[in-house]
């Protein structure tokens, strides 16, 4: 067999610490390596494989679309793009859509939109308040928006116009608001930054503050959207409506797509102010439409709530059994387990050996983002493996 890690080190930029596994095939919540070994996938492509791997609805949609029309320029109308835009608007509180190819691109569009809104409606205000521990992407503007020093430090000078304030503190947002502020941008649940849940009332206080100041609320639902937290969009559970919302990850169930959605009043782009060559092309939008339609028609968010609660309940039992588990937290099928010590790297490796893929969130925490279509049986199977690996850890 080819030595893929050697090929990687010779030809690929080493930007991510990979696990020693080359995945060649996937079906549902399972993937296989070259030798045919099976793994239960609770990483889900970092919350992307919402319907699991190669779901027939998505595979069929992209197969048919690939035989019909893969790409045209956005100078022309294409059917999948407009059908997906309609489906998103009809199932959210937003009115207008623009498609890009990734989360970072969706957030870039949201940032531009908020700045344009500031220029037109807020006397030139351009500053966006974001929170510490957030993650909004890897482009320069989204790195500046991301409230994590380790991601900002290597790339000075960063674009200006972003203020990173304490998460879960309405006081911090109020103090940072000036006449330059055009928007507040928040993940309803911070994903990459730790699966950090908003305190009761936080998001509605932020909404009220934005209303009071006439500034925009941007919700980054790139990780939390498309049913991940147990409702189609996480904002539904917090009694708030964003002015702008961004989506990506789970929207295409594995096919690259990003979207920015805005309320009518915030959809201020005019011709020529934004665009994309690939964004919203027929192939990606066919995948997005198939995914979103399946999620809606099959009541997937309610199933996510049920299975997510079961996962949390069973993890809480493990927490009782293994006192070095210090926290189990999450919403729907976005769940983190935190430990007293930095055991995540060895735990992830042990799980891998035993046929379970989990994500290292921090040195002392792991994250589960399995396909939204898993059942309690897969949860039992995953937790059985986790139980065994924790048993080994507890003896070390
Ligand atoms: C909340 C959030 N925003 C933005 C991004 C960036 O998305 P992408 O990697 O598709 O650019 C991510 C990716 O993890 C994310 O979780």
Short mmCIF file of C-alpha atoms and ligand atoms in Angstrom, two decimals:
data_model
loop_
_atom_site.label_atom_id
_atom_site.label_comp_id
_atom_site.label_asym_id
_atom_site.label_seq_id
_atom_site.Cartn_x
_atom_site.Cartn_y
_atom_site.Cartn_z
CA UNK A 1 0.00 0.00 0.00
CA UNK A 2 1.18 3.56 -0.69
CA UNK A 3 2.69 5.41 2.27
CA UNK A 4 0.21 8.29 2.26
CA UNK A 5 1.69 10.08 5.32
CA UNK A 6 5.10 10.11 3.56
CA UNK A 7 3.47 11.56 0.45
CA UNK A 8 1.79 14.18 2.61
CA UNK A 9 5.02 15.27 4.25
CA UNK A 10 6.70 15.54 0.84
CA UNK A 11 3.96 17.34 -1.09
CA UNK A 12 1.42 18.91 1.22
CA UNK A 13 1.63 21.96 3.50
CA UNK A 14 1.63 20.64 7.02
CA UNK A 15 -1.14 22.75 8.53
CA UNK A 16 -3.03 20.11 10.47
CA UNK A 17 -1.90 17.34 12.81
CA UNK A 18 -3.47 14.35 11.10
CA UNK A 19 -4.38 11.08 12.73
CA UNK A 20 -2.74 7.97 11.27
CA UNK A 21 -5.76 6.96 9.22
CA UNK A 22 -6.40 7.22 5.48
CA UNK A 23 -10.13 7.10 4.84
CA UNK A 24 -11.09 5.68 1.46
CA UNK A 25 -14.82 5.02 1.77
CA UNK A 26 -17.83 6.08 3.83
CA UNK A 27 -21.44 5.04 4.28
CA UNK A 28 -23.81 6.51 6.85
CA UNK A 29 -21.95 6.98 10.12
CA UNK A 30 -19.15 4.59 9.11
CA UNK A 31 -15.89 4.96 7.21
CA UNK A 32 -13.27 2.44 6.07
CA UNK A 33 -9.51 2.54 5.59
CA UNK A 34 -7.56 0.91 2.78
CA UNK A 35 -7.20 -2.34 4.67
CA UNK A 36 -10.97 -2.52 5.06
CA UNK A 37 -11.03 -1.68 8.78
CA UNK A 38 -14.31 -0.06 9.81
CA UNK A 39 -14.67 3.03 12.01
CA UNK A 40 -17.70 4.68 13.58
CA UNK A 41 -17.42 8.35 12.65
CA UNK A 42 -18.32 10.77 15.46
CA UNK A 43 -16.26 13.56 13.89
CA UNK A 44 -18.54 13.80 10.86
CA UNK A 45 -16.08 15.81 8.78
CA UNK A 46 -16.12 18.52 11.51
CA UNK A 47 -19.92 18.77 11.59
CA UNK A 48 -20.24 18.61 7.82
CA UNK A 49 -21.61 15.14 7.04
CA UNK A 50 -25.08 15.97 8.32
CA UNK A 51 -26.78 13.08 6.54
CA UNK A 52 -23.76 10.83 7.01
CA UNK A 53 -21.43 9.66 4.29
CA UNK A 54 -22.75 9.25 0.76
CA UNK A 55 -26.41 9.54 1.76
CA UNK A 56 -28.55 8.31 -1.18
CA UNK A 57 -30.55 11.57 -1.29
CA UNK A 58 -27.36 13.62 -1.72
CA UNK A 59 -25.52 11.14 -3.94
CA UNK A 60 -28.50 10.88 -6.26
CA UNK A 61 -28.99 14.66 -6.39
CA UNK A 62 -25.38 15.37 -7.30
CA UNK A 63 -25.19 12.45 -9.74
CA UNK A 64 -28.25 13.70 -11.61
CA UNK A 65 -27.07 17.31 -11.47
CA UNK A 66 -23.59 16.34 -12.71
CA UNK A 67 -25.19 14.84 -15.80
CA UNK A 68 -27.31 17.93 -16.39
CA UNK A 69 -25.27 21.02 -15.52
CA UNK A 70 -22.31 21.39 -13.16
CA UNK A 71 -21.44 25.05 -13.48
CA UNK A 72 -22.34 28.26 -15.24
CA UNK A 73 -21.39 31.79 -14.31
CA UNK A 74 -23.64 33.68 -11.96
CA UNK A 75 -24.57 35.91 -14.85
CA UNK A 76 -27.29 33.38 -15.61
CA UNK A 77 -30.19 31.98 -13.62
CA UNK A 78 -29.77 28.40 -12.48
CA UNK A 79 -32.55 26.28 -11.01
CA UNK A 80 -30.85 24.54 -8.01
CA UNK A 81 -29.53 27.89 -6.70
CA UNK A 82 -32.93 29.53 -6.72
CA UNK A 83 -34.74 26.48 -5.33
CA UNK A 84 -32.27 26.29 -2.44
CA UNK A 85 -32.53 30.03 -1.76
CA UNK A 86 -36.32 29.71 -1.63
CA UNK A 87 -36.18 26.68 0.68
CA UNK A 88 -33.81 28.49 3.07
CA UNK A 89 -35.93 31.62 3.19
CA UNK A 90 -39.19 29.71 3.62
CA UNK A 91 -37.72 27.84 6.57
CA UNK A 92 -35.91 30.64 8.38
CA UNK A 93 -36.60 34.16 9.61
CA UNK A 94 -34.39 35.64 6.90
CA UNK A 95 -35.43 37.08 3.53
CA UNK A 96 -32.50 37.03 1.13
CA UNK A 97 -29.63 34.63 0.39
CA UNK A 98 -26.18 34.77 -1.20
CA UNK A 99 -24.12 31.61 -1.74
CA UNK A 100 -20.37 31.15 -1.38
CA UNK A 101 -18.21 28.07 -1.02
CA UNK A 102 -17.26 27.88 2.64
CA UNK A 103 -17.91 29.15 6.12
CA UNK A 104 -15.18 31.77 6.02
CA UNK A 105 -16.54 33.07 2.75
CA UNK A 106 -20.06 33.26 4.16
CA UNK A 107 -18.72 35.25 7.11
CA UNK A 108 -16.70 37.51 4.80
CA UNK A 109 -19.95 38.28 2.99
CA UNK A 110 -21.68 38.94 6.32
CA UNK A 111 -18.88 41.31 7.37
CA UNK A 112 -19.04 43.19 4.07
CA UNK A 113 -22.82 43.37 4.34
CA UNK A 114 -22.64 44.78 7.87
CA UNK A 115 -20.02 47.36 6.82
CA UNK A 116 -22.12 48.38 3.85
CA UNK A 117 -25.14 48.70 6.16
CA UNK A 118 -23.04 50.86 8.49
CA UNK A 119 -21.96 53.04 5.62
CA UNK A 120 -25.49 53.51 4.34
CA UNK A 121 -27.52 53.59 7.54
CA UNK A 122 -25.20 54.19 10.52
CA UNK A 123 -23.17 57.19 9.54
CA UNK A 124 -20.20 55.15 8.34
CA UNK A 125 -20.00 52.77 11.31
CA UNK A 126 -17.84 49.77 10.42
CA UNK A 127 -16.73 48.04 13.61
CA UNK A 128 -17.94 44.53 14.44
CA UNK A 129 -17.94 43.21 17.99
CA UNK A 130 -17.15 39.49 18.29
CA UNK A 131 -16.44 37.27 21.28
CA UNK A 132 -13.32 35.72 22.77
CA UNK A 133 -13.15 31.99 22.13
CA UNK A 134 -15.13 32.33 18.91
CA UNK A 135 -14.17 30.86 15.57
CA UNK A 136 -15.25 32.52 12.34
CA UNK A 137 -12.78 31.26 9.73
CA UNK A 138 -9.27 31.46 8.29
CA UNK A 139 -9.38 34.40 5.89
CA UNK A 140 -7.77 37.58 7.20
CA UNK A 141 -11.03 39.33 8.10
CA UNK A 142 -12.50 36.23 9.71
CA UNK A 143 -9.24 35.65 11.62
CA UNK A 144 -9.56 39.21 12.94
CA UNK A 145 -13.15 38.39 13.89
CA UNK A 146 -12.06 35.14 15.56
CA UNK A 147 -11.42 35.85 19.22
CA UNK A 148 -8.38 33.59 19.59
CA UNK A 149 -4.88 35.01 19.91
CA UNK A 150 -3.16 31.89 18.59
CA UNK A 151 -4.94 32.27 15.25
CA UNK A 152 -4.30 36.01 14.98
CA UNK A 153 -0.69 36.22 16.15
CA UNK A 154 1.08 34.75 13.09
CA UNK A 155 -0.57 37.14 10.60
CA UNK A 156 -0.08 40.81 11.42
CA UNK A 157 -1.27 43.26 10.41
CA UNK A 158 -4.84 42.04 10.59
CA UNK A 159 -7.68 44.04 9.08
CA UNK A 160 -8.98 46.59 11.55
CA UNK A 161 -12.61 47.03 12.51
CA UNK A 162 -13.04 44.13 14.91
CA UNK A 163 -13.30 44.16 18.70
CA UNK A 164 -13.09 40.82 20.52
CA UNK A 165 -14.88 40.89 23.90
CA UNK A 166 -15.62 38.40 26.66
CA UNK A 167 -18.21 35.76 25.69
CA UNK A 168 -21.40 35.54 27.73
CA UNK A 169 -21.03 39.10 28.96
CA UNK A 170 -23.62 41.59 27.77
CA UNK A 171 -21.73 44.20 29.80
CA UNK A 172 -18.62 43.62 27.64
CA UNK A 173 -20.64 44.14 24.46
CA UNK A 174 -22.23 47.29 25.86
CA UNK A 175 -18.86 48.71 26.90
CA UNK A 176 -17.35 47.99 23.49
CA UNK A 177 -20.20 49.61 21.56
CA UNK A 178 -19.34 53.01 20.13
CA UNK A 179 -20.58 55.18 17.30
CA UNK A 180 -18.26 53.12 15.09
CA UNK A 181 -20.12 49.86 15.80
CA UNK A 182 -22.24 48.43 12.99
CA UNK A 183 -22.81 44.85 14.23
CA UNK A 184 -22.30 42.16 16.84
CA UNK A 185 -21.30 38.74 15.48
CA UNK A 186 -21.75 35.62 17.60
CA UNK A 187 -21.94 31.84 17.29
CA UNK A 188 -25.11 30.82 19.19
CA UNK A 189 -23.00 28.01 20.65
CA UNK A 190 -19.24 28.47 20.32
CA UNK A 191 -18.14 25.33 18.49
CA UNK A 192 -14.42 25.14 17.82
CA UNK A 193 -13.72 27.36 20.84
CA UNK A 194 -14.98 24.70 23.24
CA UNK A 195 -18.71 23.92 22.70
CA UNK A 196 -19.47 26.87 24.98
CA UNK A 197 -23.19 27.38 25.56
CA UNK A 198 -24.72 30.82 25.95
CA UNK A 199 -25.94 31.66 29.45
CA UNK A 200 -29.71 31.98 29.88
CA UNK A 201 -30.81 35.31 28.49
CA UNK A 202 -27.44 36.23 26.93
CA UNK A 203 -28.52 36.09 23.29
CA UNK A 204 -31.82 37.87 23.95
CA UNK A 205 -29.94 40.60 25.84
CA UNK A 206 -27.57 40.95 22.89
CA UNK A 207 -30.58 41.13 20.54
CA UNK A 208 -32.22 43.81 22.69
CA UNK A 209 -28.97 45.81 22.82
CA UNK A 210 -28.56 45.64 19.04
CA UNK A 211 -32.15 46.84 18.65
CA UNK A 212 -31.60 49.66 21.12
CA UNK A 213 -28.48 50.81 19.27
CA UNK A 214 -29.84 50.14 15.78
CA UNK A 215 -26.91 47.83 15.01
CA UNK A 216 -27.06 44.42 13.36
CA UNK A 217 -26.94 41.01 15.00
CA UNK A 218 -25.02 38.48 12.91
CA UNK A 219 -25.36 34.87 14.01
CA UNK A 220 -22.67 32.54 12.72
CA UNK A 221 -24.61 29.28 12.43
CA UNK A 222 -21.97 27.63 10.30
CA UNK A 223 -21.52 24.87 12.87
CA UNK A 224 -24.88 25.07 14.68
CA UNK A 225 -27.17 25.31 11.64
CA UNK A 226 -29.07 22.66 9.62
CA UNK A 227 -30.37 20.78 12.63
CA UNK A 228 -27.08 20.26 14.48
CA UNK A 229 -28.35 21.58 17.83
CA UNK A 230 -31.86 20.09 17.61
CA UNK A 231 -33.69 22.83 15.72
CA UNK A 232 -33.13 23.74 12.09
CA UNK A 233 -31.24 26.81 13.30
CA UNK A 234 -29.97 27.29 16.84
CA UNK A 235 -31.45 30.79 17.13
CA UNK A 236 -34.92 29.17 17.36
CA UNK A 237 -34.05 27.83 20.82
CA UNK A 238 -32.99 31.18 22.20
CA UNK A 239 -35.95 33.34 21.26
CA UNK A 240 -33.93 35.64 19.02
CA UNK A 241 -33.86 36.38 15.33
CA UNK A 242 -30.63 37.48 13.66
CA UNK A 243 -30.48 40.24 11.05
CA UNK A 244 -27.81 38.25 9.24
CA UNK A 245 -27.04 34.53 9.52
CA UNK A 246 -24.24 32.49 8.00
CA UNK A 247 -24.33 28.80 7.09
CA UNK A 248 -21.90 26.28 5.57
CA UNK A 249 -20.68 22.92 6.96
CA UNK A 250 -23.82 20.76 7.22
CA UNK A 251 -25.71 22.53 4.43
CA UNK A 252 -24.24 20.41 1.64
CA UNK A 253 -23.70 17.23 3.67
CA UNK A 254 -20.11 17.13 2.40
CA UNK A 255 -20.27 19.22 -0.76
CA UNK A 256 -18.64 22.64 -0.29
CA UNK A 257 -21.20 25.41 0.07
CA UNK A 258 -21.62 28.50 2.22
CA UNK A 259 -24.48 30.95 2.53
CA UNK A 260 -25.17 34.32 4.02
CA UNK A 261 -28.81 35.11 4.74
CA UNK A 262 -30.18 38.52 5.67
CA UNK A 263 -33.39 40.22 6.66
CA UNK A 264 -34.73 42.53 4.00
CA UNK A 265 -33.49 45.64 5.82
CA UNK A 266 -29.94 44.27 6.06
CA UNK A 267 -29.74 42.88 2.51
CA UNK A 268 -28.15 46.07 1.24
CA UNK A 269 -25.77 44.79 -1.43
CA UNK A 270 -26.41 46.19 -4.87
CA UNK A 271 -25.11 44.97 -8.21
CA UNK A 272 -21.34 44.67 -8.29
CA UNK A 273 -20.74 44.90 -4.54
CA UNK A 274 -20.31 41.18 -3.99
CA UNK A 275 -19.93 38.06 -6.06
CA UNK A 276 -18.37 34.65 -6.50
CA UNK A 277 -17.31 32.50 -9.43
CA UNK A 278 -18.17 29.16 -7.90
CA UNK A 279 -20.57 30.27 -5.16
CA UNK A 280 -24.07 28.87 -5.64
CA UNK A 281 -23.23 26.69 -8.60
CA UNK A 282 -25.75 24.04 -9.63
CA UNK A 283 -23.80 21.07 -8.27
CA UNK A 284 -23.28 22.49 -4.77
CA UNK A 285 -26.84 23.82 -4.61
CA UNK A 286 -28.28 20.47 -5.69
CA UNK A 287 -26.45 18.94 -2.71
CA UNK A 288 -27.66 21.73 -0.44
CA UNK A 289 -31.24 21.38 -1.60
CA UNK A 290 -31.23 17.58 -1.21
CA UNK A 291 -29.74 17.88 2.29
CA UNK A 292 -32.02 20.63 3.56
CA UNK A 293 -35.14 19.04 2.08
CA UNK A 294 -34.29 15.70 3.67
CA UNK A 295 -33.60 17.35 7.05
CA UNK A 296 -36.93 19.21 6.94
CA UNK A 297 -39.13 16.46 5.47
CA UNK A 298 -37.83 13.80 7.84
CA UNK A 299 -38.02 15.81 11.06
CA UNK A 300 -34.27 15.40 11.60
CA UNK A 301 -33.95 18.25 14.16
CA UNK A 302 -36.42 16.50 16.51
CA UNK A 303 -34.48 13.24 16.11
CA UNK A 304 -31.25 15.13 16.87
CA UNK A 305 -32.84 16.44 20.09
CA UNK A 306 -33.82 12.94 21.14
CA UNK A 307 -30.52 11.22 20.27
CA UNK A 308 -28.53 14.21 21.57
CA UNK A 309 -30.29 14.02 24.94
CA UNK A 310 -29.59 10.29 25.07
CA UNK A 311 -25.92 10.92 24.27
CA UNK A 312 -25.69 13.55 27.03
CA UNK A 313 -27.49 11.27 29.51
CA UNK A 314 -25.15 8.34 28.80
CA UNK A 315 -22.08 10.58 28.93
CA UNK A 316 -23.27 11.89 32.29
CA UNK A 317 -23.31 8.27 33.49
CA UNK A 318 -19.70 7.93 32.33
CA UNK A 319 -18.90 11.13 34.24
CA UNK A 320 -20.21 9.48 37.41
CA UNK A 321 -18.14 6.39 36.70
CA UNK A 322 -14.93 8.28 35.83
CA UNK A 323 -14.45 11.24 38.20
CA UNK A 324 -11.68 12.66 36.00
CA UNK A 325 -14.41 13.71 33.56
CA UNK A 326 -15.01 17.28 34.72
CA UNK A 327 -17.74 18.36 32.31
CA UNK A 328 -20.20 17.08 29.74
CA UNK A 329 -21.86 19.84 27.76
CA UNK A 330 -23.55 20.46 24.45
CA UNK A 331 -26.70 20.90 22.49
CA UNK A 332 -28.21 18.35 20.14
CA UNK A 333 -25.39 16.49 18.44
CA UNK A 334 -22.69 19.04 19.22
CA UNK A 335 -21.25 17.73 22.45
CA UNK A 336 -18.00 18.09 24.39
CA UNK A 337 -16.47 16.06 27.20
CA UNK A 338 -13.80 17.72 29.31
CA UNK A 339 -11.21 16.04 31.53
CA UNK A 340 -9.15 16.97 34.55
CA UNK A 341 -5.91 16.33 32.64
CA UNK A 342 -4.64 16.57 29.07
CA UNK A 343 -5.68 13.08 28.07
CA UNK A 344 -7.48 13.97 24.83
CA UNK A 345 -4.57 13.10 22.48
CA UNK A 346 -4.13 9.59 23.89
CA UNK A 347 -7.88 9.09 24.20
CA UNK A 348 -8.43 10.01 20.55
CA UNK A 349 -5.69 7.55 19.52
CA UNK A 350 -7.11 4.76 21.72
CA UNK A 351 -10.59 5.32 20.32
CA UNK A 352 -9.16 5.26 16.79
CA UNK A 353 -7.51 1.92 17.43
CA UNK A 354 -10.79 0.56 18.74
CA UNK A 355 -12.71 1.84 15.70
CA UNK A 356 -14.20 5.13 16.87
CA UNK A 357 -13.38 8.57 15.46
CA UNK A 358 -13.65 11.48 17.89
CA UNK A 359 -12.31 15.01 17.65
CA UNK A 360 -9.75 16.54 20.00
CA UNK A 361 -11.23 19.89 20.97
CA UNK A 362 -8.50 20.89 23.40
CA UNK A 363 -5.71 18.91 25.08
CA UNK A 364 -8.21 18.14 27.83
CA UNK A 365 -11.45 17.86 25.84
CA UNK A 366 -13.01 15.90 23.01
CA UNK A 367 -15.95 16.80 20.79
CA UNK A 368 -18.67 14.73 19.11
CA UNK A 369 -20.25 15.95 15.85
CA UNK A 370 -21.67 12.73 14.39
CA UNK A 371 -23.99 12.61 11.40
CA UNK A 372 -27.45 13.88 12.38
CA UNK A 373 -29.03 10.62 11.24
CA UNK A 374 -27.41 8.37 13.84
CA UNK A 375 -29.58 6.42 16.28
CA UNK A 376 -29.22 5.31 19.89
CA UNK A 377 -27.55 2.10 18.68
CA UNK A 378 -24.59 4.03 17.26
CA UNK A 379 -24.43 6.11 20.45
CA UNK A 380 -24.28 2.92 22.53
CA UNK A 381 -21.57 1.52 20.30
CA UNK A 382 -19.49 4.72 20.50
CA UNK A 383 -19.88 5.02 24.27
CA UNK A 384 -18.98 1.39 24.77
CA UNK A 385 -15.64 2.10 23.05
CA UNK A 386 -15.22 5.34 24.99
CA UNK A 387 -15.97 3.54 28.26
CA UNK A 388 -13.23 1.00 27.51
CA UNK A 389 -10.68 3.67 26.58
CA UNK A 390 -11.53 5.70 29.68
CA UNK A 391 -11.06 2.53 31.70
CA UNK A 392 -7.52 2.24 30.33
CA UNK A 393 -6.87 5.95 31.03
CA UNK A 394 -8.06 5.62 34.61
CA UNK A 395 -5.41 2.96 35.25
CA UNK A 396 -2.56 5.15 33.96
C1 LIG B 1 -18.69 28.74 13.62
C2 LIG B 1 -17.78 28.64 12.44
N1 LIG B 1 -17.65 29.67 11.61
C3 LIG B 1 -16.85 29.62 10.54
C4 LIG B 1 -16.11 28.51 10.26
C5 LIG B 1 -15.21 28.49 9.04
O1 LIG B 1 -15.75 27.62 8.08
P1 LIG B 1 -14.84 27.09 6.87
O2 LIG B 1 -13.79 26.22 7.45
O3 LIG B 1 -15.81 26.36 5.99
O4 LIG B 1 -14.27 28.30 6.20
C6 LIG B 1 -16.20 27.40 11.10
C7 LIG B 1 -15.39 26.19 10.84
O5 LIG B 1 -15.10 25.42 11.71
C8 LIG B 1 -17.05 27.46 12.23
O6 LIG B 1 -17.17 26.43 13.08
#
